[in-house]
CSV table of C-alpha atoms and ligand atoms in Angstrom, one decimal:
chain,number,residue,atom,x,y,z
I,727,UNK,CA,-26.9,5.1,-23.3
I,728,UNK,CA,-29.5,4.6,-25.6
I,729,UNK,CA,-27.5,1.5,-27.6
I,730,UNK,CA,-27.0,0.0,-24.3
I,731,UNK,CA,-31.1,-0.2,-23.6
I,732,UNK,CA,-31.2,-1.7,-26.9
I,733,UNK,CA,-29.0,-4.1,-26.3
I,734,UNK,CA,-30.5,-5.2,-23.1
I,735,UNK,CA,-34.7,-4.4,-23.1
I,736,UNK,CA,-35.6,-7.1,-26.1
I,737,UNK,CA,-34.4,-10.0,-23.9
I,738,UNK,CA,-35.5,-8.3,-21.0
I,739,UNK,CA,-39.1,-8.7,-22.4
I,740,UNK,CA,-38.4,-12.2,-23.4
I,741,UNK,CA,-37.7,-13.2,-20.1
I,742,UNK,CA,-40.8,-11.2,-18.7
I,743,UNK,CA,-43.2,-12.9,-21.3
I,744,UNK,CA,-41.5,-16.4,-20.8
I,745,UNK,CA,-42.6,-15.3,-16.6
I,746,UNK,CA,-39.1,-16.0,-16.2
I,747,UNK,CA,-38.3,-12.4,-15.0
I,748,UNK,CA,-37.0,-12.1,-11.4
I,749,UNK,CA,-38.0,-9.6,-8.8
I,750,UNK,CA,-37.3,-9.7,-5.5
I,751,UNK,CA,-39.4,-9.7,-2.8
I,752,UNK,CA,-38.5,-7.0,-0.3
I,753,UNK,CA,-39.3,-8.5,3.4
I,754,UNK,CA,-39.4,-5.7,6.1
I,755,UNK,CA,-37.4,-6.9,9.1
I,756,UNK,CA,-36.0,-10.5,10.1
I,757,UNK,CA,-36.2,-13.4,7.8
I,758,UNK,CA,-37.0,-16.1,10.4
I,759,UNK,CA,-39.8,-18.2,10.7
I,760,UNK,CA,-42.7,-15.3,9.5
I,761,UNK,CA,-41.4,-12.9,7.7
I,762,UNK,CA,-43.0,-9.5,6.7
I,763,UNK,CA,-44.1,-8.8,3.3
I,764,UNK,CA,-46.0,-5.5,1.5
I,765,UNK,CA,-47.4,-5.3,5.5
I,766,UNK,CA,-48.3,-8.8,5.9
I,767,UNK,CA,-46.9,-11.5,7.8
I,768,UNK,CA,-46.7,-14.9,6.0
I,769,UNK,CA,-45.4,-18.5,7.8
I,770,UNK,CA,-42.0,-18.3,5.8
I,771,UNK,CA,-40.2,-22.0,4.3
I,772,UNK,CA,-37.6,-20.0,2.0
I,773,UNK,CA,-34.6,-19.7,4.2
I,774,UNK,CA,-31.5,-20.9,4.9
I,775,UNK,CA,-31.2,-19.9,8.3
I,776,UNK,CA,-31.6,-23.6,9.1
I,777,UNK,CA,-30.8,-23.5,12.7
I,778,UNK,CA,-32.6,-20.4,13.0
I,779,UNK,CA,-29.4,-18.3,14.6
I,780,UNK,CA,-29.5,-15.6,12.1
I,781,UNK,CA,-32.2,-13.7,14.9
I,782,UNK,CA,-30.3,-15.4,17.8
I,783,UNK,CA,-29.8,-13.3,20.7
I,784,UNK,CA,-26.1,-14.6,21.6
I,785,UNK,CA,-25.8,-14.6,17.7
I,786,UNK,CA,-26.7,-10.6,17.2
I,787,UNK,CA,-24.6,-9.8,20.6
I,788,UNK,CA,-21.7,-11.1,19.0
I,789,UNK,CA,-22.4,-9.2,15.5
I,790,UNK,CA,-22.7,-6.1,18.3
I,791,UNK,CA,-19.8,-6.6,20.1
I,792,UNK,CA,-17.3,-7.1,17.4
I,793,UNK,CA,-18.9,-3.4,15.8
I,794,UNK,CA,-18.1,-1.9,18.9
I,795,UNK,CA,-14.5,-3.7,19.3
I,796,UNK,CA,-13.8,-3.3,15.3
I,797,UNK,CA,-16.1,-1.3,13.4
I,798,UNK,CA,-17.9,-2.0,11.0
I,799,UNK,CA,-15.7,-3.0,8.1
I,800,UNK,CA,-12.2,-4.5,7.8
I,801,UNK,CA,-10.8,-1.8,5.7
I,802,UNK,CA,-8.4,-4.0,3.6
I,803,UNK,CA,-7.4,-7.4,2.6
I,804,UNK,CA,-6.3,-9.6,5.0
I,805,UNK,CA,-2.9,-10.0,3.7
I,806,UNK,CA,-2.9,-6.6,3.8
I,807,UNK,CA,-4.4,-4.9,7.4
I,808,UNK,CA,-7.7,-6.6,7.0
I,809,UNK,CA,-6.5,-9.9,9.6
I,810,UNK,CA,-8.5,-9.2,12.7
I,811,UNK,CA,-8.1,-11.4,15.7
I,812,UNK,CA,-12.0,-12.2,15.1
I,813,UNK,CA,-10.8,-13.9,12.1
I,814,UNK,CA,-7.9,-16.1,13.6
I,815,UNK,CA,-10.6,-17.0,16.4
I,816,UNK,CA,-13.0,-17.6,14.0
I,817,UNK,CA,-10.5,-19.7,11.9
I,818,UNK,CA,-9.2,-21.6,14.5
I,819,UNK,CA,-12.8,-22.8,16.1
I,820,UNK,CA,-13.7,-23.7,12.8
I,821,UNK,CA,-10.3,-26.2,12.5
I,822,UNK,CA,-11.0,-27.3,15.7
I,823,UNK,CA,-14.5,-28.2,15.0
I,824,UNK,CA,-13.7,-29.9,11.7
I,825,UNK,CA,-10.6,-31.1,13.4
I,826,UNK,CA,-8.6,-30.6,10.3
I,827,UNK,CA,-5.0,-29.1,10.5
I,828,UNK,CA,-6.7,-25.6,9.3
I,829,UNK,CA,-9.2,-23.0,8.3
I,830,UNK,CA,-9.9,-20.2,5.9
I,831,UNK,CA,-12.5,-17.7,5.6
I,832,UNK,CA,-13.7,-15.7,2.8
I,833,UNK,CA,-16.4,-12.9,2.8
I,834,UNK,CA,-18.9,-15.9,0.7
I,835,UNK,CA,-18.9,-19.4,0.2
I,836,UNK,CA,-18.7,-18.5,-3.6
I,837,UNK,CA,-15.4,-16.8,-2.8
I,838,UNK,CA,-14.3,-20.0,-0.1
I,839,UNK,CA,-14.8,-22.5,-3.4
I,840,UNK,CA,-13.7,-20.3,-6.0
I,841,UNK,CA,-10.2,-20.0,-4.1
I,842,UNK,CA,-9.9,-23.5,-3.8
I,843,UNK,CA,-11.0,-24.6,-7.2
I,844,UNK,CA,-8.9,-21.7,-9.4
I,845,UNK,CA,-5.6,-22.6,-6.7
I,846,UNK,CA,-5.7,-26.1,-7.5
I,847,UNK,CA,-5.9,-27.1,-10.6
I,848,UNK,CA,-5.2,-25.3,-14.3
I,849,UNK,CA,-4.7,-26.5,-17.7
I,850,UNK,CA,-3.2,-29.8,-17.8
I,851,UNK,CA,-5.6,-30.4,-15.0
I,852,UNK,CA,-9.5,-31.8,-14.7
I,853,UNK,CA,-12.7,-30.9,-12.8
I,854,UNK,CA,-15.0,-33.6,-12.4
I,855,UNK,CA,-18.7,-32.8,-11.2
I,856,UNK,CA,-21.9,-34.0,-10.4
I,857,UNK,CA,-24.2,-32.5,-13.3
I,858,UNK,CA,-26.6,-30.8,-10.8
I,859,UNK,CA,-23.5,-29.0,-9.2
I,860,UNK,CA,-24.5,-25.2,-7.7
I,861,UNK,CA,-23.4,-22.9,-10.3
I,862,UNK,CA,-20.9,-21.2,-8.1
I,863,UNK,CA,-19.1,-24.5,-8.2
I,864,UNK,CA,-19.9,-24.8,-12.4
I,865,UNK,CA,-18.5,-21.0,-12.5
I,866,UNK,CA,-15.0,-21.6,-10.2
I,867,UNK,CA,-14.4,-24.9,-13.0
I,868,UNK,CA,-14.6,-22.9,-15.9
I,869,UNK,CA,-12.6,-19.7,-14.5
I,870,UNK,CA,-9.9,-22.3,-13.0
I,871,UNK,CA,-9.2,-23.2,-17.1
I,872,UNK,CA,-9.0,-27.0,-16.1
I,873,UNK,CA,-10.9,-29.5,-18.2
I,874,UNK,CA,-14.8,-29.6,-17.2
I,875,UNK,CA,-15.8,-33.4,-17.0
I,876,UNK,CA,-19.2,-34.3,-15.7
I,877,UNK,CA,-20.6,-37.4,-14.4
I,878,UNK,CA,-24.5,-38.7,-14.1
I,879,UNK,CA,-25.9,-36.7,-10.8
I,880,UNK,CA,-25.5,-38.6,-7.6
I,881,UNK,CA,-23.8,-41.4,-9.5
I,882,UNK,CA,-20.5,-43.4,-8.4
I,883,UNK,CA,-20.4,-45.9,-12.0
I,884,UNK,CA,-20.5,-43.1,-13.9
I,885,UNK,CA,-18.2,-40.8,-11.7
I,886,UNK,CA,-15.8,-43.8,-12.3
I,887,UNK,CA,-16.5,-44.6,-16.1
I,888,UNK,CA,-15.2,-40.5,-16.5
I,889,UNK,CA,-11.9,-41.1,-13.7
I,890,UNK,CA,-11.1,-43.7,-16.4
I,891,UNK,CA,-9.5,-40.6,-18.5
I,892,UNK,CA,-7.9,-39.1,-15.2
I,893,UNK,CA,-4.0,-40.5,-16.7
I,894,UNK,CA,-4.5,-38.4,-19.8
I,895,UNK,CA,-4.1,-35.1,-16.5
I,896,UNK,CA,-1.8,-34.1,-14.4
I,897,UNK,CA,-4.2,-33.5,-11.4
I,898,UNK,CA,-8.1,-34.6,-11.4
I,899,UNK,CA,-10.5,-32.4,-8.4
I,900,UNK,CA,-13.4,-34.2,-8.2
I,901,UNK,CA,-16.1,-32.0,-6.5
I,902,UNK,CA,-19.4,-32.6,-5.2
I,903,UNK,CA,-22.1,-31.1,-3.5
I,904,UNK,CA,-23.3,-32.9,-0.2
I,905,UNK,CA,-27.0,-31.8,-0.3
I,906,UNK,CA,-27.9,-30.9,-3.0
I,907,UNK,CA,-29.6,-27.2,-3.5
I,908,UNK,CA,-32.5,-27.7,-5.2
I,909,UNK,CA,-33.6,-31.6,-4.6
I,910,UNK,CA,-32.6,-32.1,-0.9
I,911,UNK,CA,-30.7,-35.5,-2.1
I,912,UNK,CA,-27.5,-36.7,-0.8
I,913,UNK,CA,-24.9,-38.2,-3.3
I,914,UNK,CA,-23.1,-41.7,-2.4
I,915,UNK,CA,-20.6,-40.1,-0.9
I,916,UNK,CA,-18.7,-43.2,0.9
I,917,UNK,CA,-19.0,-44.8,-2.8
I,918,UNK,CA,-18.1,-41.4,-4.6
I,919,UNK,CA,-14.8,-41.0,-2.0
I,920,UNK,CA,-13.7,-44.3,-2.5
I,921,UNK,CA,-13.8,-44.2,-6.6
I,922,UNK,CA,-11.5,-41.1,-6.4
I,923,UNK,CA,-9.4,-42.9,-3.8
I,924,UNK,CA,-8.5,-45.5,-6.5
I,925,UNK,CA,-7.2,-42.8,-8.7
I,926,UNK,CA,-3.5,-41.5,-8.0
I,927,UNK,CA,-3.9,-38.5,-9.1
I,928,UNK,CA,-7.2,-37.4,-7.8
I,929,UNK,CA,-8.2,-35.5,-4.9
I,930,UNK,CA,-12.3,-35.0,-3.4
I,931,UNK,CA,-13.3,-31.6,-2.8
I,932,UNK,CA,-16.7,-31.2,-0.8
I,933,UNK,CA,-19.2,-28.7,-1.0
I,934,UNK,CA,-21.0,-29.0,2.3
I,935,UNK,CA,-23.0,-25.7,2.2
I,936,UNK,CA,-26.4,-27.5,3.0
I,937,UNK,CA,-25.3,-29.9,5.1
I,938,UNK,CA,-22.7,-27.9,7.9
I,939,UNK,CA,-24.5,-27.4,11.3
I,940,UNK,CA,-26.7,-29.7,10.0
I,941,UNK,CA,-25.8,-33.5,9.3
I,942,UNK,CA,-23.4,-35.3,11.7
I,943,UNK,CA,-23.0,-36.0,15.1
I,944,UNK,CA,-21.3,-32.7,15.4
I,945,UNK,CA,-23.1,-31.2,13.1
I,946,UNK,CA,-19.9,-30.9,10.2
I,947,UNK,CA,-21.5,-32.7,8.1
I,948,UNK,CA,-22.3,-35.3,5.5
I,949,UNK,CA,-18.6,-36.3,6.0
I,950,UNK,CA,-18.8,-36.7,9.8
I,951,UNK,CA,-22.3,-38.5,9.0
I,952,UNK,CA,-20.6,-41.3,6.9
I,953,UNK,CA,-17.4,-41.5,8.8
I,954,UNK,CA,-15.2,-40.2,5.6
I,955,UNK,CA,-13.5,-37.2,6.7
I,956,UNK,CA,-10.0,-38.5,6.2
I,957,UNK,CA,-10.8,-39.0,2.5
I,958,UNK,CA,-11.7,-35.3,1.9
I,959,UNK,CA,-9.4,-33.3,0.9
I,960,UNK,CA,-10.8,-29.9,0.2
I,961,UNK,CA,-14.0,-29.4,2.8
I,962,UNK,CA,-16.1,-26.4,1.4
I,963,UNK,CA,-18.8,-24.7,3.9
I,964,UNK,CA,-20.6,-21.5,4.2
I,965,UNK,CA,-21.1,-19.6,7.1
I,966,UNK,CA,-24.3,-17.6,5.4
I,967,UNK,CA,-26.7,-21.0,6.0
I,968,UNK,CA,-27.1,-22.6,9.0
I,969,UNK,CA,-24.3,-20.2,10.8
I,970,UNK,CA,-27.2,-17.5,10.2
I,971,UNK,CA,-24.1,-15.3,9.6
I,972,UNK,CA,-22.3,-14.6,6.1
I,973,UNK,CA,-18.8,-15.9,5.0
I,974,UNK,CA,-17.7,-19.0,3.9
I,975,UNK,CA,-14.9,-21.4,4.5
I,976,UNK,CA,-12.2,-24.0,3.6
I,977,UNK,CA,-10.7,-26.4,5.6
I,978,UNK,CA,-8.1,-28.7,5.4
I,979,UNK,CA,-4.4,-29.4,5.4
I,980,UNK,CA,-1.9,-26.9,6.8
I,981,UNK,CA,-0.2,-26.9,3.6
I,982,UNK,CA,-3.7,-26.3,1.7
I,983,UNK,CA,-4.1,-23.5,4.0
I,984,UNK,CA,-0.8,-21.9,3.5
I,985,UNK,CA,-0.6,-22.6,-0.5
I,986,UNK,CA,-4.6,-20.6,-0.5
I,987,UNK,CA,-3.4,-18.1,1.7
I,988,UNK,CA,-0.3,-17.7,-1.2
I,989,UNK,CA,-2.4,-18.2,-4.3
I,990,UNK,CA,-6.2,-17.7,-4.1
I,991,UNK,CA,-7.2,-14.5,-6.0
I,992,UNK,CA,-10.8,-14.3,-4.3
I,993,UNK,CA,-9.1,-14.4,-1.3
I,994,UNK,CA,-6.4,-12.0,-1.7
I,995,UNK,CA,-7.9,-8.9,-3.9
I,996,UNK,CA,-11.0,-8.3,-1.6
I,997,UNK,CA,-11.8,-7.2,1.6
I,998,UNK,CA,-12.1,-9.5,4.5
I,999,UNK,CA,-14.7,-10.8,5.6
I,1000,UNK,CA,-17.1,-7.8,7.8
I,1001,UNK,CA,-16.0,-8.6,11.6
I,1002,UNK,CA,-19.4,-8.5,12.7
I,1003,UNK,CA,-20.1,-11.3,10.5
I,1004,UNK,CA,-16.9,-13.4,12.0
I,1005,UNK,CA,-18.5,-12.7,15.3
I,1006,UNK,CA,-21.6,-14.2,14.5
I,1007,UNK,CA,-20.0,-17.1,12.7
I,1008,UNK,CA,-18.1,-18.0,15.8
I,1009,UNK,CA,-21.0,-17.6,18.2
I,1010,UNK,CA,-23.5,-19.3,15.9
I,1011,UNK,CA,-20.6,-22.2,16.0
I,1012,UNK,CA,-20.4,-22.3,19.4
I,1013,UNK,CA,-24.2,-22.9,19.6
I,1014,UNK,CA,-24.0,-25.8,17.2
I,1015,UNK,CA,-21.2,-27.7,19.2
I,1016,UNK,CA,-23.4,-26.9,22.2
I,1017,UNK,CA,-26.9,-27.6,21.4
I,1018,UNK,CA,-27.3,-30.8,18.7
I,1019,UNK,CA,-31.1,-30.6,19.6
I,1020,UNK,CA,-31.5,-27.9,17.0
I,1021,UNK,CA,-30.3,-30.4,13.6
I,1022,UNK,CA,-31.9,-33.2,15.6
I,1023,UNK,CA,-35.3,-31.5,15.8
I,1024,UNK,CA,-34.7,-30.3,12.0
I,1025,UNK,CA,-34.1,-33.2,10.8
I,1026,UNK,CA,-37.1,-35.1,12.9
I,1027,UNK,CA,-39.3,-32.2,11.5
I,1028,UNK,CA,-38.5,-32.9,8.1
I,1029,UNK,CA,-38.6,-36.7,7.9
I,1030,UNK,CA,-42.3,-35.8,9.3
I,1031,UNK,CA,-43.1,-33.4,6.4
I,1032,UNK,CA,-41.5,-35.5,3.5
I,1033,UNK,CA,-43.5,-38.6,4.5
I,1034,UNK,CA,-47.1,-36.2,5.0
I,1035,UNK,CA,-46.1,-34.6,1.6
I,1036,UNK,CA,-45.4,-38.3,-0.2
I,1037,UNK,CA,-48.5,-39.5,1.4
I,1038,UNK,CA,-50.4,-36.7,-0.2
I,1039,UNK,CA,-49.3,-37.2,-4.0
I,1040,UNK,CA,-47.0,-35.1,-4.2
I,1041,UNK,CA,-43.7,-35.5,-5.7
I,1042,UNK,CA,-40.7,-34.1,-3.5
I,1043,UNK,CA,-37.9,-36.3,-5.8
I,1044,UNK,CA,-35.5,-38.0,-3.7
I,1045,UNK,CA,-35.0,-35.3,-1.0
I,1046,UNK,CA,-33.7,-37.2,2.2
I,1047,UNK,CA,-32.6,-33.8,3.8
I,1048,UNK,CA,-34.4,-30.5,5.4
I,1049,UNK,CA,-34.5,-29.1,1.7
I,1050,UNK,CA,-38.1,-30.6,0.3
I,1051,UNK,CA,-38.7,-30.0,-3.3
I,1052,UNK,CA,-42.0,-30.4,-4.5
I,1053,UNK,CA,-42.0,-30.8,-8.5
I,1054,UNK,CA,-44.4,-29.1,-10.4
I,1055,UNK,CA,-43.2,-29.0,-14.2
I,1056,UNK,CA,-44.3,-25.7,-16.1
I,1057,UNK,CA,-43.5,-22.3,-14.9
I,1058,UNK,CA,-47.0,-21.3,-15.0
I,1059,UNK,CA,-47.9,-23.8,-12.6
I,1060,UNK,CA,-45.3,-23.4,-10.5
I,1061,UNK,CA,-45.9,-19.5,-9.7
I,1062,UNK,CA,-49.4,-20.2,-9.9
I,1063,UNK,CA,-49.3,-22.6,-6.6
I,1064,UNK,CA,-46.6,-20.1,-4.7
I,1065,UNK,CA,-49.7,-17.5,-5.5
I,1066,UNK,CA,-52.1,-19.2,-3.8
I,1067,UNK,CA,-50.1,-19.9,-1.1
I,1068,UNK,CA,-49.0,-16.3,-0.9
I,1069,UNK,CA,-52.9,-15.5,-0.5
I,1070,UNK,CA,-53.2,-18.2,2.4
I,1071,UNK,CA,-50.3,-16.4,4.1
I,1072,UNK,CA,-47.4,-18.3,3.3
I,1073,UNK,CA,-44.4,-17.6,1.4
I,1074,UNK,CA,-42.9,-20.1,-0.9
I,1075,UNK,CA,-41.7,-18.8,-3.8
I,1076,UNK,CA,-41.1,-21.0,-6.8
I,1077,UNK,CA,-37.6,-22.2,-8.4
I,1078,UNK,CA,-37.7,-21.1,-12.1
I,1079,UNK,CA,-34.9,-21.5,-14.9
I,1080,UNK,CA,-32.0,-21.0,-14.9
I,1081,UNK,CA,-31.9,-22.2,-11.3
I,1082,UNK,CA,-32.8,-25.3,-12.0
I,1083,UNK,CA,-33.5,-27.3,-15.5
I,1084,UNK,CA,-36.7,-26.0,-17.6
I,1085,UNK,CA,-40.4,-28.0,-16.9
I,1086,UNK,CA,-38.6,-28.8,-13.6
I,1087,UNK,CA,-39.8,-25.9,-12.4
I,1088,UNK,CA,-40.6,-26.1,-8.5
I,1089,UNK,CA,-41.4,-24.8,-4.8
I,1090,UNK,CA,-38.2,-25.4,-2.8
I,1091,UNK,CA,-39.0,-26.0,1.5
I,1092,UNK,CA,-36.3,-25.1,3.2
I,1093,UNK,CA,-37.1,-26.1,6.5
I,1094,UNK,CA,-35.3,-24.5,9.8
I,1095,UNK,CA,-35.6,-25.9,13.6
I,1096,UNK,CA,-38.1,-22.8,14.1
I,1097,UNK,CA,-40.5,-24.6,12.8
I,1098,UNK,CA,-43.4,-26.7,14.3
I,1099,UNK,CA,-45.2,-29.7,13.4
I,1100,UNK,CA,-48.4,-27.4,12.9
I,1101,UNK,CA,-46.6,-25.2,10.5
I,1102,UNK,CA,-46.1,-28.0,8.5
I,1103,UNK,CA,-49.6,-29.0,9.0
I,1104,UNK,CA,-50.4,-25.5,7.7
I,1105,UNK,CA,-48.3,-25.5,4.6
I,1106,UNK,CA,-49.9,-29.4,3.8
I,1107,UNK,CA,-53.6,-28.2,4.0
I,1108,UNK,CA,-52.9,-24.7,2.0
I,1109,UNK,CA,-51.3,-27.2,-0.4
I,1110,UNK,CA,-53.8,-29.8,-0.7
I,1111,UNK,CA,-56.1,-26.6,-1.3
I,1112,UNK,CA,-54.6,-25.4,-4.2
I,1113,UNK,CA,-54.2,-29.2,-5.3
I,1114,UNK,CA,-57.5,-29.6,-7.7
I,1115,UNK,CA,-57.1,-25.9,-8.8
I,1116,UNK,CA,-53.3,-26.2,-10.2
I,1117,UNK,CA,-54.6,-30.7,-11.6
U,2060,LIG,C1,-25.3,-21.1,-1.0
U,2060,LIG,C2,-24.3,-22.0,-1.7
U,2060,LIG,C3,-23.0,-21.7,-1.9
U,2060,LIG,C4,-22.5,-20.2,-1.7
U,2060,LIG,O1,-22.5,-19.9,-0.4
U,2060,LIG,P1,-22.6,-18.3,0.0
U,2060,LIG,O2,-22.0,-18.2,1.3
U,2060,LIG,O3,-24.1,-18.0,-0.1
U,2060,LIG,O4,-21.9,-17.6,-1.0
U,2060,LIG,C5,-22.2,-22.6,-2.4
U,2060,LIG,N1,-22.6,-23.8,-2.7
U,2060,LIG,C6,-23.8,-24.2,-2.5
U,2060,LIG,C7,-24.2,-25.6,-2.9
U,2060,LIG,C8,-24.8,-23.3,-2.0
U,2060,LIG,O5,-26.1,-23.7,-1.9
């Protein structure tokens, strides 16, 4: 035991001088728009519950009823006993909502693109990717053994100068995020999606985990937002964001159903997804079908705050979504802002490495429809405080 400490405390007490050490903030009861913390309350812009359903009545009935109807675990693989009709419902609003042929769920979107990645291609094969790719996306290229390629963020000329090897593969996935995690900025998708069109032997995978319930006129997304569905072939989501549940999904083509159903270890060697959390999936969907107010209102919301912010000085990079980055460089001065805001009663906690690049370092809003144009005015004037301290 001893040797193991020693292997592990010296970089431990690197990362804790660098203030790159993470603890987590425990908050005592729902995360929604205030959250509770060491006693306090504080006006809360750190979730993902974007459509704020996570604390939904209909929402937590549905999580209640499916404990009552299933229990509270589904005791085995769903190729095993684990398929509950909760799933196949859930599976089957989800194709019907995407209207594509078919729908799988996993017990996290890290699972959902995982699956698809490691199931589709191999050696002999390529992954292409947008250099500021989420690292569960980075993680499923490497573990799938295909050849990593990466391309300029958010750029279609240099997405196509790298498809220029795609004839030395047998099959090229070209993946992308559609908002991206930590800048709120959308990639060119109609551009992207029509360079891998031009390739034979290349397919576009989508990684809509920001942007489901959200973007669209139906809330499915970027996709539906540009009119490009057809030319997706893989459609990545999570249920765990703006479903306010936890799970994620794939959906696509019968056959891409079937042959992930076959093939995908992260789908296969676990247990299902929790049927209380398919319950509140499929009610939470329901509610987006029903109610586009919610991602209207969002969205509204957070053109609002971006142009306040921009007007203010500072710098929120290219975010054109309900995630709002605002750039502050150095560690230091990034947790040195989220402090003060902590002390005015608001909890925004800073993006460090290896999250996202170093001296990028950040405060990440992540906006929901719970909030109201004078909690934004509350987070701009705590921020303009701190402005001349943190200069
Ligand atoms: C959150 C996230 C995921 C993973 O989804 P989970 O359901 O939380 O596992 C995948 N991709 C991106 C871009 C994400 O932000």
């Amino acid at each position: 035991m001893s040797s193991l400490n020693e292997w592990l405390a010296p970089e431990l007490t690197d990362w804790r001088r660098a203030h790159l050490e993470r603890q987590p903030v425990v908050i005592e009861g729902p995360s929604g728009r205030f959250v509770s913390i060491g006693g306090r309350t504080a006006l809360n812009f750190s979730s993902n519950n974007y459509l704020g359903l996570t604390n939904d009545p209909r929402v937590k009935a549905a999580a209640q009823t499916a404990v009552e109807r299933f229990g509270t675990g589904a005791t085995s693989s769903r190729l095993v006993a684990g398929t509950l009709t909760i799933h196949a419902e859930l599976e089957a609003a989800l194709a019907s909502w995407k209207e594509t042929e078919a729908a799988l769920v996993f017990p996290s979107g890290y699972m959902a693109s995982l699956a698809a990645m490691t199931s589709l291609v191999g050696p002999g094969d390529a992954v292409v990717m947008d250099r500021l790719n989420h690292a569960s996306l980075i993680d499923a290229a490497r573990l799938s053994r295909a050849r990593l390629l990466v391309y300029d963020h958010a750029d279609a000329d240099s997405l196509r100068q790298v498809l220029r090897r795609a004839p030395q593969f047998r099959r090229v996935l070209v993946v992308t995020e559609t908002v991206f995690s930590m800048d709120g900025d959308l990639p060119p998708l109609a551009d992207i999606s029509e360079a891998v069109c031009a390739v034979p032997n290349a397919v576009l995978m989508v990684d809509e985990a920001h942007a489901t319930g959200v973007f669209g006129a139906r809330g499915r997304g970027i996709a539906e937002h540009l009119g490009i569905e057809a030319q997706v072939g893989v459609w990545m989501g999570t249920l765990s964001k703006a479903l306010g549940a936890q799970g994620g999904f794939i959906c696509g083509s019968r056959i891409l159903i079937d042959y992930l159903r076959n093939r995908a270890r992260s789908f296969i060697y676990t247990t299902a997804l929790a049927p209380a959390s398919a319950a509140a999936a499929l009610a939470a969907l329901r509610i987006i079908q029903a109610e586009p107010e919610r991602r209207q209102q969002l969205l509204a919301t957070a053109q609002e705050l971006r142009a306040a912010l921009r007007a203010a000085g500072w710098d929120t990079l290219r975010s054109e979504s309900h995630i709002i980055p605002i750039l502050l460089g150095e560690v230091e001065r990034a947790l040195a802002v989220a402090e003060a805001l902590r002390a005015q009663g608001i909890f925004l906690p800073a993006v460090r490495p290896p999250t996202i690049p170093p001296a990028t370092c950040r405060l990440r809003i992540s906006l929901t429809a719970e909030h109201t144009t004078e909690d934004c005015q509350r987070l701009l004037t705590a921020l303009n405080a701190v402005k001349d301290a943190v200069a």
